[in-house]
Amino acid sequence: TDGHYLGATLDRNGLRPGRFYVTHSGRVIMASEVGVVDIPPEDVCRKGRLNPGMMLLVDFEKQIVVNDDALKEQYSLARPYGDWLKNQKIELKDVVASVHESDIVPPTISGVAPLSNDDADMENMGIHGLLAPLKAFGYSVESLEMLLLPMAKDGVEALGSMGNDTPLAVMSSREKLTFEYFKQMFAQVTNPPIDPIREKIVTSMQCM
């Protein structure tokens, strides 16, 4: 809250519940559990629970509770976001079409030995010969240790068990690898399982 508004929302997974009451006496009560505050049933004007992605906004100046749909419509129409995306998007086919056949060969990188089909030459290059191309193509120490090393040692793709709260590649201020712009449309391994179809009450796939 900033003193003028009070807002509440759930994350897209909705694993922490949020239940709210709006009373005739002008109070808005919200908690993760029911019964935190005793409220006479006859004083309840409206009650409900926040769904995943749902927003609750209290406007103290107007003394109203703003509806979730109205709130999202207000901010989605505040700027011509659709036109911005339409006019500024770059499609992959346009990038490919703009590259001439002679430009496909990658330029040489200073300090790096040229590519060779000879295994001995590749082995003699050493780690120092790889640092420049790894840096040029955006590979980090984390990607080497957490992703590539398990693949080289065990021949399997590494799996993570923690959530990833880093910014999406398209919203990051840092350069990202091309494949980091693509994500699965579902969580491949979760415990407990999260199913947006059978568990709509706690999961939302809606994108704003």
PDB file of C-alpha atoms in Angstrom:
ATOM      1  CA  THR A   1       0.000   0.000   0.000  1.00  0.00           C
ATOM      2  CA  ASP A   2       1.063   3.594  -0.632  1.00  0.00           C
ATOM      3  CA  GLY A   3      -1.603   5.166   1.543  1.00  0.00           C
ATOM      4  CA  HIS A   4      -3.916   5.761  -1.403  1.00  0.00           C
ATOM      5  CA  TYR A   5      -4.368   2.180  -2.576  1.00  0.00           C
ATOM      6  CA  LEU A   6      -4.054  -1.248  -1.055  1.00  0.00           C
ATOM      7  CA  GLY A   7      -3.462  -4.136  -3.418  1.00  0.00           C
ATOM      8  CA  ALA A   8      -3.130  -7.877  -3.122  1.00  0.00           C
ATOM      9  CA  THR A   9      -2.515 -10.648  -5.621  1.00  0.00           C
ATOM     10  CA  LEU A  10      -1.426 -14.266  -5.795  1.00  0.00           C
ATOM     11  CA  ASP A  11       1.401 -15.676  -7.844  1.00  0.00           C
ATOM     12  CA  ARG A  12       0.420 -17.683 -10.925  1.00  0.00           C
ATOM     13  CA  ASN A  13       0.681 -20.940  -8.956  1.00  0.00           C
ATOM     14  CA  GLY A  14      -1.604 -19.722  -6.176  1.00  0.00           C
ATOM     15  CA  LEU A  15      -0.072 -22.020  -3.582  1.00  0.00           C
ATOM     16  CA  ARG A  16      -0.623 -19.525  -0.745  1.00  0.00           C
ATOM     17  CA  PRO A  17      -4.383 -18.881  -0.423  1.00  0.00           C
ATOM     18  CA  GLY A  18      -5.897 -15.459   0.074  1.00  0.00           C
ATOM     19  CA  ARG A  19      -9.449 -15.082   1.385  1.00  0.00           C
ATOM     20  CA  PHE A  20     -11.160 -11.741   1.771  1.00  0.00           C
ATOM     21  CA  TYR A  21     -14.300 -10.214   3.249  1.00  0.00           C
ATOM     22  CA  VAL A  22     -15.926  -6.870   2.422  1.00  0.00           C
ATOM     23  CA  THR A  23     -18.315  -5.718   5.139  1.00  0.00           C
ATOM     24  CA  HIS A  24     -21.237  -3.310   5.221  1.00  0.00           C
ATOM     25  CA  SER A  25     -19.387  -1.403   7.943  1.00  0.00           C
ATOM     26  CA  GLY A  26     -16.655  -0.465   5.451  1.00  0.00           C
ATOM     27  CA  ARG A  27     -13.926  -2.944   6.316  1.00  0.00           C
ATOM     28  CA  VAL A  28     -11.887  -5.134   3.981  1.00  0.00           C
ATOM     29  CA  ILE A  29     -10.343  -8.133   5.718  1.00  0.00           C
ATOM     30  CA  MET A  30      -7.937 -10.507   4.035  1.00  0.00           C
ATOM     31  CA  ALA A  31      -5.948 -13.449   5.381  1.00  0.00           C
ATOM     32  CA  SER A  32      -4.678 -16.823   4.262  1.00  0.00           C
ATOM     33  CA  GLU A  33      -7.048 -18.584   6.664  1.00  0.00           C
ATOM     34  CA  VAL A  34     -10.740 -18.255   7.487  1.00  0.00           C
ATOM     35  CA  GLY A  35     -11.698 -17.103  10.984  1.00  0.00           C
ATOM     36  CA  VAL A  36      -8.744 -14.830  11.713  1.00  0.00           C
ATOM     37  CA  VAL A  37     -11.227 -12.069  12.592  1.00  0.00           C
ATOM     38  CA  ASP A  38     -14.731 -12.736  13.888  1.00  0.00           C
ATOM     39  CA  ILE A  39     -17.262 -11.117  11.572  1.00  0.00           C
ATOM     40  CA  PRO A  40     -21.038 -11.229  12.116  1.00  0.00           C
ATOM     41  CA  PRO A  41     -22.584 -12.968   9.091  1.00  0.00           C
ATOM     42  CA  GLU A  42     -25.111 -10.168   8.627  1.00  0.00           C
ATOM     43  CA  ASP A  43     -22.250  -7.659   8.213  1.00  0.00           C
ATOM     44  CA  VAL A  44     -20.700  -9.517   5.253  1.00  0.00           C
ATOM     45  CA  CYS A  45     -21.341  -7.680   1.990  1.00  0.00           C
ATOM     46  CA  ARG A  46     -19.042  -9.744  -0.190  1.00  0.00           C
ATOM     47  CA  LYS A  47     -16.560 -12.539   0.337  1.00  0.00           C
ATOM     48  CA  GLY A  48     -14.344 -14.704  -1.789  1.00  0.00           C
ATOM     49  CA  ARG A  49     -10.868 -15.998  -2.417  1.00  0.00           C
ATOM     50  CA  LEU A  50      -8.174 -14.735  -4.716  1.00  0.00           C
ATOM     51  CA  ASN A  51      -7.651 -16.997  -7.690  1.00  0.00           C
ATOM     52  CA  PRO A  52      -4.217 -17.366  -9.301  1.00  0.00           C
ATOM     53  CA  GLY A  53      -3.405 -14.134 -11.115  1.00  0.00           C
ATOM     54  CA  MET A  54      -6.424 -12.374  -9.612  1.00  0.00           C
ATOM     55  CA  MET A  55      -5.949  -8.902  -8.114  1.00  0.00           C
ATOM     56  CA  LEU A  56      -7.707  -7.165  -5.253  1.00  0.00           C
ATOM     57  CA  LEU A  57      -7.438  -3.368  -5.070  1.00  0.00           C
ATOM     58  CA  VAL A  58      -8.912  -1.048  -2.456  1.00  0.00           C
ATOM     59  CA  ASP A  59      -9.144   2.628  -3.422  1.00  0.00           C
ATOM     60  CA  PHE A  60      -9.139   4.595  -0.159  1.00  0.00           C
ATOM     61  CA  GLU A  61      -9.938   7.929  -1.820  1.00  0.00           C
ATOM     62  CA  LYS A  62     -13.013   6.625  -3.654  1.00  0.00           C
ATOM     63  CA  GLN A  63     -13.735   4.110  -0.877  1.00  0.00           C
ATOM     64  CA  ILE A  64     -14.365   1.287  -3.309  1.00  0.00           C
ATOM     65  CA  VAL A  65     -13.028  -2.184  -4.015  1.00  0.00           C
ATOM     66  CA  VAL A  66     -11.975  -2.294  -7.678  1.00  0.00           C
ATOM     67  CA  ASN A  67     -13.098  -5.366  -9.591  1.00  0.00           C
ATOM     68  CA  ASP A  68     -10.333  -7.620 -10.962  1.00  0.00           C
ATOM     69  CA  ASP A  69     -11.541  -7.398 -14.581  1.00  0.00           C
ATOM     70  CA  ALA A  70     -11.974  -3.628 -14.412  1.00  0.00           C
ATOM     71  CA  LEU A  71      -8.516  -3.187 -12.924  1.00  0.00           C
ATOM     72  CA  LYS A  72      -6.810  -5.231 -15.638  1.00  0.00           C
ATOM     73  CA  GLU A  73      -8.816  -3.533 -18.376  1.00  0.00           C
ATOM     74  CA  GLN A  74      -7.796  -0.118 -17.055  1.00  0.00           C
ATOM     75  CA  TYR A  75      -4.082  -0.857 -17.203  1.00  0.00           C
ATOM     76  CA  SER A  76      -4.159  -2.922 -20.391  1.00  0.00           C
ATOM     77  CA  LEU A  77      -5.766   0.008 -22.236  1.00  0.00           C
ATOM     78  CA  ALA A  78      -3.486   2.634 -20.692  1.00  0.00           C
ATOM     79  CA  ARG A  79      -0.927   2.202 -23.493  1.00  0.00           C
ATOM     80  CA  PRO A  80      -1.154   0.796 -27.050  1.00  0.00           C
ATOM     81  CA  TYR A  81       0.682  -2.385 -26.078  1.00  0.00           C
ATOM     82  CA  GLY A  82      -0.776  -4.401 -28.951  1.00  0.00           C
ATOM     83  CA  ASP A  83       0.393  -1.892 -31.548  1.00  0.00           C
ATOM     84  CA  TRP A  84       3.837  -1.721 -29.947  1.00  0.00           C
ATOM     85  CA  LEU A  85       4.264  -5.465 -30.187  1.00  0.00           C
ATOM     86  CA  LYS A  86       2.890  -5.618 -33.725  1.00  0.00           C
ATOM     87  CA  ASN A  87       5.100  -2.821 -35.043  1.00  0.00           C
ATOM     88  CA  GLN A  88       8.311  -3.754 -33.248  1.00  0.00           C
ATOM     89  CA  LYS A  89       8.349  -7.543 -33.364  1.00  0.00           C
ATOM     90  CA  ILE A  90      11.058  -9.303 -35.354  1.00  0.00           C
ATOM     91  CA  GLU A  91      10.226 -12.739 -36.730  1.00  0.00           C
ATOM     92  CA  LEU A  92      12.888 -15.393 -37.126  1.00  0.00           C
ATOM     93  CA  LYS A  93      12.080 -15.867 -40.823  1.00  0.00           C
ATOM     94  CA  ASP A  94      12.844 -12.192 -41.443  1.00  0.00           C
ATOM     95  CA  VAL A  95      16.237 -12.536 -39.773  1.00  0.00           C
ATOM     96  CA  VAL A  96      17.105 -15.596 -41.877  1.00  0.00           C
ATOM     97  CA  ALA A  97      15.963 -13.907 -45.084  1.00  0.00           C
ATOM     98  CA  SER A  98      18.124 -10.854 -44.379  1.00  0.00           C
ATOM     99  CA  VAL A  99      21.354 -12.877 -44.087  1.00  0.00           C
ATOM    100  CA  HIS A 100      23.239 -13.512 -47.312  1.00  0.00           C
ATOM    101  CA  GLU A 101      24.778 -16.908 -47.927  1.00  0.00           C
ATOM    102  CA  SER A 102      28.277 -15.411 -47.750  1.00  0.00           C
ATOM    103  CA  ASP A 103      27.564 -13.995 -44.286  1.00  0.00           C
ATOM    104  CA  ILE A 104      26.629 -17.336 -42.725  1.00  0.00           C
ATOM    105  CA  VAL A 105      30.271 -18.300 -42.102  1.00  0.00           C
ATOM    106  CA  PRO A 106      31.054 -17.031 -38.575  1.00  0.00           C
ATOM    107  CA  PRO A 107      33.829 -14.452 -38.260  1.00  0.00           C
ATOM    108  CA  THR A 108      37.063 -15.438 -36.569  1.00  0.00           C
ATOM    109  CA  ILE A 109      37.484 -14.566 -32.911  1.00  0.00           C
ATOM    110  CA  SER A 110      40.781 -13.072 -31.803  1.00  0.00           C
ATOM    111  CA  GLY A 111      42.958 -15.549 -29.930  1.00  0.00           C
ATOM    112  CA  VAL A 112      40.997 -18.634 -30.977  1.00  0.00           C
ATOM    113  CA  ALA A 113      42.443 -21.434 -33.066  1.00  0.00           C
ATOM    114  CA  PRO A 114      40.515 -22.106 -36.306  1.00  0.00           C
ATOM    115  CA  LEU A 115      38.143 -25.040 -36.428  1.00  0.00           C
ATOM    116  CA  SER A 116      39.704 -28.360 -37.312  1.00  0.00           C
ATOM    117  CA  ASN A 117      38.483 -31.865 -37.962  1.00  0.00           C
ATOM    118  CA  ASP A 118      41.638 -33.242 -36.392  1.00  0.00           C
ATOM    119  CA  ASP A 119      40.864 -34.496 -32.875  1.00  0.00           C
ATOM    120  CA  ALA A 120      44.470 -33.946 -31.821  1.00  0.00           C
ATOM    121  CA  ASP A 121      44.308 -30.270 -32.772  1.00  0.00           C
ATOM    122  CA  MET A 122      41.095 -29.826 -30.810  1.00  0.00           C
ATOM    123  CA  GLU A 123      42.562 -31.497 -27.721  1.00  0.00           C
ATOM    124  CA  ASN A 124      45.695 -29.350 -27.899  1.00  0.00           C
ATOM    125  CA  MET A 125      43.648 -26.159 -28.004  1.00  0.00           C
ATOM    126  CA  GLY A 126      43.271 -26.252 -24.211  1.00  0.00           C
ATOM    127  CA  ILE A 127      40.837 -24.390 -21.996  1.00  0.00           C
ATOM    128  CA  HIS A 128      42.369 -20.997 -22.799  1.00  0.00           C
ATOM    129  CA  GLY A 129      41.521 -21.447 -26.458  1.00  0.00           C
ATOM    130  CA  LEU A 130      37.884 -22.038 -25.509  1.00  0.00           C
ATOM    131  CA  LEU A 131      37.403 -19.090 -23.167  1.00  0.00           C
ATOM    132  CA  ALA A 132      36.944 -16.514 -25.920  1.00  0.00           C
ATOM    133  CA  PRO A 133      34.239 -18.378 -27.900  1.00  0.00           C
ATOM    134  CA  LEU A 134      32.453 -19.415 -24.691  1.00  0.00           C
ATOM    135  CA  LYS A 135      32.335 -15.794 -23.596  1.00  0.00           C
ATOM    136  CA  ALA A 136      31.337 -14.622 -27.065  1.00  0.00           C
ATOM    137  CA  PHE A 137      28.360 -16.983 -27.152  1.00  0.00           C
ATOM    138  CA  GLY A 138      27.178 -16.186 -23.624  1.00  0.00           C
ATOM    139  CA  TYR A 139      28.117 -19.328 -21.711  1.00  0.00           C
ATOM    140  CA  SER A 140      28.542 -18.736 -17.976  1.00  0.00           C
ATOM    141  CA  VAL A 141      30.317 -20.700 -15.254  1.00  0.00           C
ATOM    142  CA  GLU A 142      26.898 -21.821 -14.023  1.00  0.00           C
ATOM    143  CA  SER A 143      25.894 -23.234 -17.411  1.00  0.00           C
ATOM    144  CA  LEU A 144      29.209 -25.077 -17.682  1.00  0.00           C
ATOM    145  CA  GLU A 145      29.094 -26.578 -14.184  1.00  0.00           C
ATOM    146  CA  MET A 146      25.350 -27.177 -13.817  1.00  0.00           C
ATOM    147  CA  LEU A 147      24.333 -28.097 -17.381  1.00  0.00           C
ATOM    148  CA  LEU A 148      27.197 -29.099 -19.657  1.00  0.00           C
ATOM    149  CA  LEU A 149      29.323 -30.960 -17.092  1.00  0.00           C
ATOM    150  CA  PRO A 150      26.544 -33.433 -16.081  1.00  0.00           C
ATOM    151  CA  MET A 151      25.826 -34.058 -19.771  1.00  0.00           C
ATOM    152  CA  ALA A 152      29.495 -34.760 -20.484  1.00  0.00           C
ATOM    153  CA  LYS A 153      29.976 -36.984 -17.425  1.00  0.00           C
ATOM    154  CA  ASP A 154      26.736 -38.955 -17.343  1.00  0.00           C
ATOM    155  CA  GLY A 155      25.236 -38.473 -20.796  1.00  0.00           C
ATOM    156  CA  VAL A 156      21.983 -37.098 -19.351  1.00  0.00           C
ATOM    157  CA  GLU A 157      20.434 -33.666 -19.180  1.00  0.00           C
ATOM    158  CA  ALA A 158      20.656 -32.021 -15.773  1.00  0.00           C
ATOM    159  CA  LEU A 159      17.405 -31.501 -13.860  1.00  0.00           C
ATOM    160  CA  GLY A 160      16.769 -28.784 -11.301  1.00  0.00           C
ATOM    161  CA  SER A 161      14.488 -29.056  -8.283  1.00  0.00           C
ATOM    162  CA  MET A 162      14.193 -25.376  -7.373  1.00  0.00           C
ATOM    163  CA  GLY A 163      12.097 -22.660  -8.928  1.00  0.00           C
ATOM    164  CA  ASN A 164      13.727 -20.260 -11.349  1.00  0.00           C
ATOM    165  CA  ASP A 165      12.983 -16.644 -10.464  1.00  0.00           C
ATOM    166  CA  THR A 166      15.362 -15.061 -12.966  1.00  0.00           C
ATOM    167  CA  PRO A 167      13.828 -12.618 -15.489  1.00  0.00           C
ATOM    168  CA  LEU A 168      12.530 -13.998 -18.756  1.00  0.00           C
ATOM    169  CA  ALA A 169      15.124 -13.685 -21.492  1.00  0.00           C
ATOM    170  CA  VAL A 170      12.988 -11.227 -23.443  1.00  0.00           C
ATOM    171  CA  MET A 171      12.784  -8.959 -20.369  1.00  0.00           C
ATOM    172  CA  SER A 172      16.386  -9.279 -19.249  1.00  0.00           C
ATOM    173  CA  SER A 173      18.834  -6.414 -19.646  1.00  0.00           C
ATOM    174  CA  ARG A 174      21.627  -8.914 -20.332  1.00  0.00           C
ATOM    175  CA  GLU A 175      22.400 -10.792 -23.510  1.00  0.00           C
ATOM    176  CA  LYS A 176      20.919 -14.298 -23.511  1.00  0.00           C
ATOM    177  CA  LEU A 177      21.497 -17.444 -25.527  1.00  0.00           C
ATOM    178  CA  THR A 178      18.958 -18.085 -28.270  1.00  0.00           C
ATOM    179  CA  PHE A 179      17.538 -21.222 -26.665  1.00  0.00           C
ATOM    180  CA  GLU A 180      16.851 -19.335 -23.410  1.00  0.00           C
ATOM    181  CA  TYR A 181      14.028 -17.501 -25.187  1.00  0.00           C
ATOM    182  CA  PHE A 182      12.080 -20.763 -25.510  1.00  0.00           C
ATOM    183  CA  LYS A 183      10.355 -22.488 -22.594  1.00  0.00           C
ATOM    184  CA  GLN A 184       8.185 -25.536 -22.126  1.00  0.00           C
ATOM    185  CA  MET A 185       4.486 -24.760 -21.759  1.00  0.00           C
ATOM    186  CA  PHE A 186       4.313 -26.982 -18.687  1.00  0.00           C
ATOM    187  CA  ALA A 187       6.343 -27.931 -15.631  1.00  0.00           C
ATOM    188  CA  GLN A 188       8.057 -31.179 -16.582  1.00  0.00           C
ATOM    189  CA  VAL A 189       8.864 -32.332 -13.049  1.00  0.00           C
ATOM    190  CA  THR A 190       7.056 -30.985  -9.994  1.00  0.00           C
ATOM    191  CA  ASN A 191       6.462 -32.436  -6.571  1.00  0.00           C
ATOM    192  CA  PRO A 192       3.664 -32.118  -5.689  1.00  0.00           C
ATOM    193  CA  PRO A 193       2.353 -32.185  -9.268  1.00  0.00           C
ATOM    194  CA  ILE A 194       0.846 -28.964 -10.587  1.00  0.00           C
ATOM    195  CA  ASP A 195      -1.849 -29.520 -13.179  1.00  0.00           C
ATOM    196  CA  PRO A 196      -3.444 -26.361 -14.640  1.00  0.00           C
ATOM    197  CA  ILE A 197      -6.372 -28.364 -16.043  1.00  0.00           C
ATOM    198  CA  ARG A 198      -7.437 -30.395 -13.012  1.00  0.00           C
ATOM    199  CA  GLU A 199      -6.207 -27.845 -10.473  1.00  0.00           C
ATOM    200  CA  LYS A 200      -7.606 -24.604 -11.885  1.00  0.00           C
ATOM    201  CA  ILE A 201      -8.262 -23.336  -8.378  1.00  0.00           C
ATOM    202  CA  VAL A 202      -4.532 -23.012  -7.668  1.00  0.00           C
ATOM    203  CA  THR A 203      -2.946 -22.687 -11.123  1.00  0.00           C
ATOM    204  CA  SER A 204      -3.347 -20.198 -13.941  1.00  0.00           C
ATOM    205  CA  MET A 205      -1.818 -20.324 -17.431  1.00  0.00           C
ATOM    206  CA  GLN A 206      -3.234 -16.919 -18.354  1.00  0.00           C
ATOM    207  CA  CYS A 207      -0.664 -14.460 -19.698  1.00  0.00           C
ATOM    208  CA  MET A 208      -1.152 -10.709 -19.535  1.00  0.00           C
TER     209      MET A 208
END
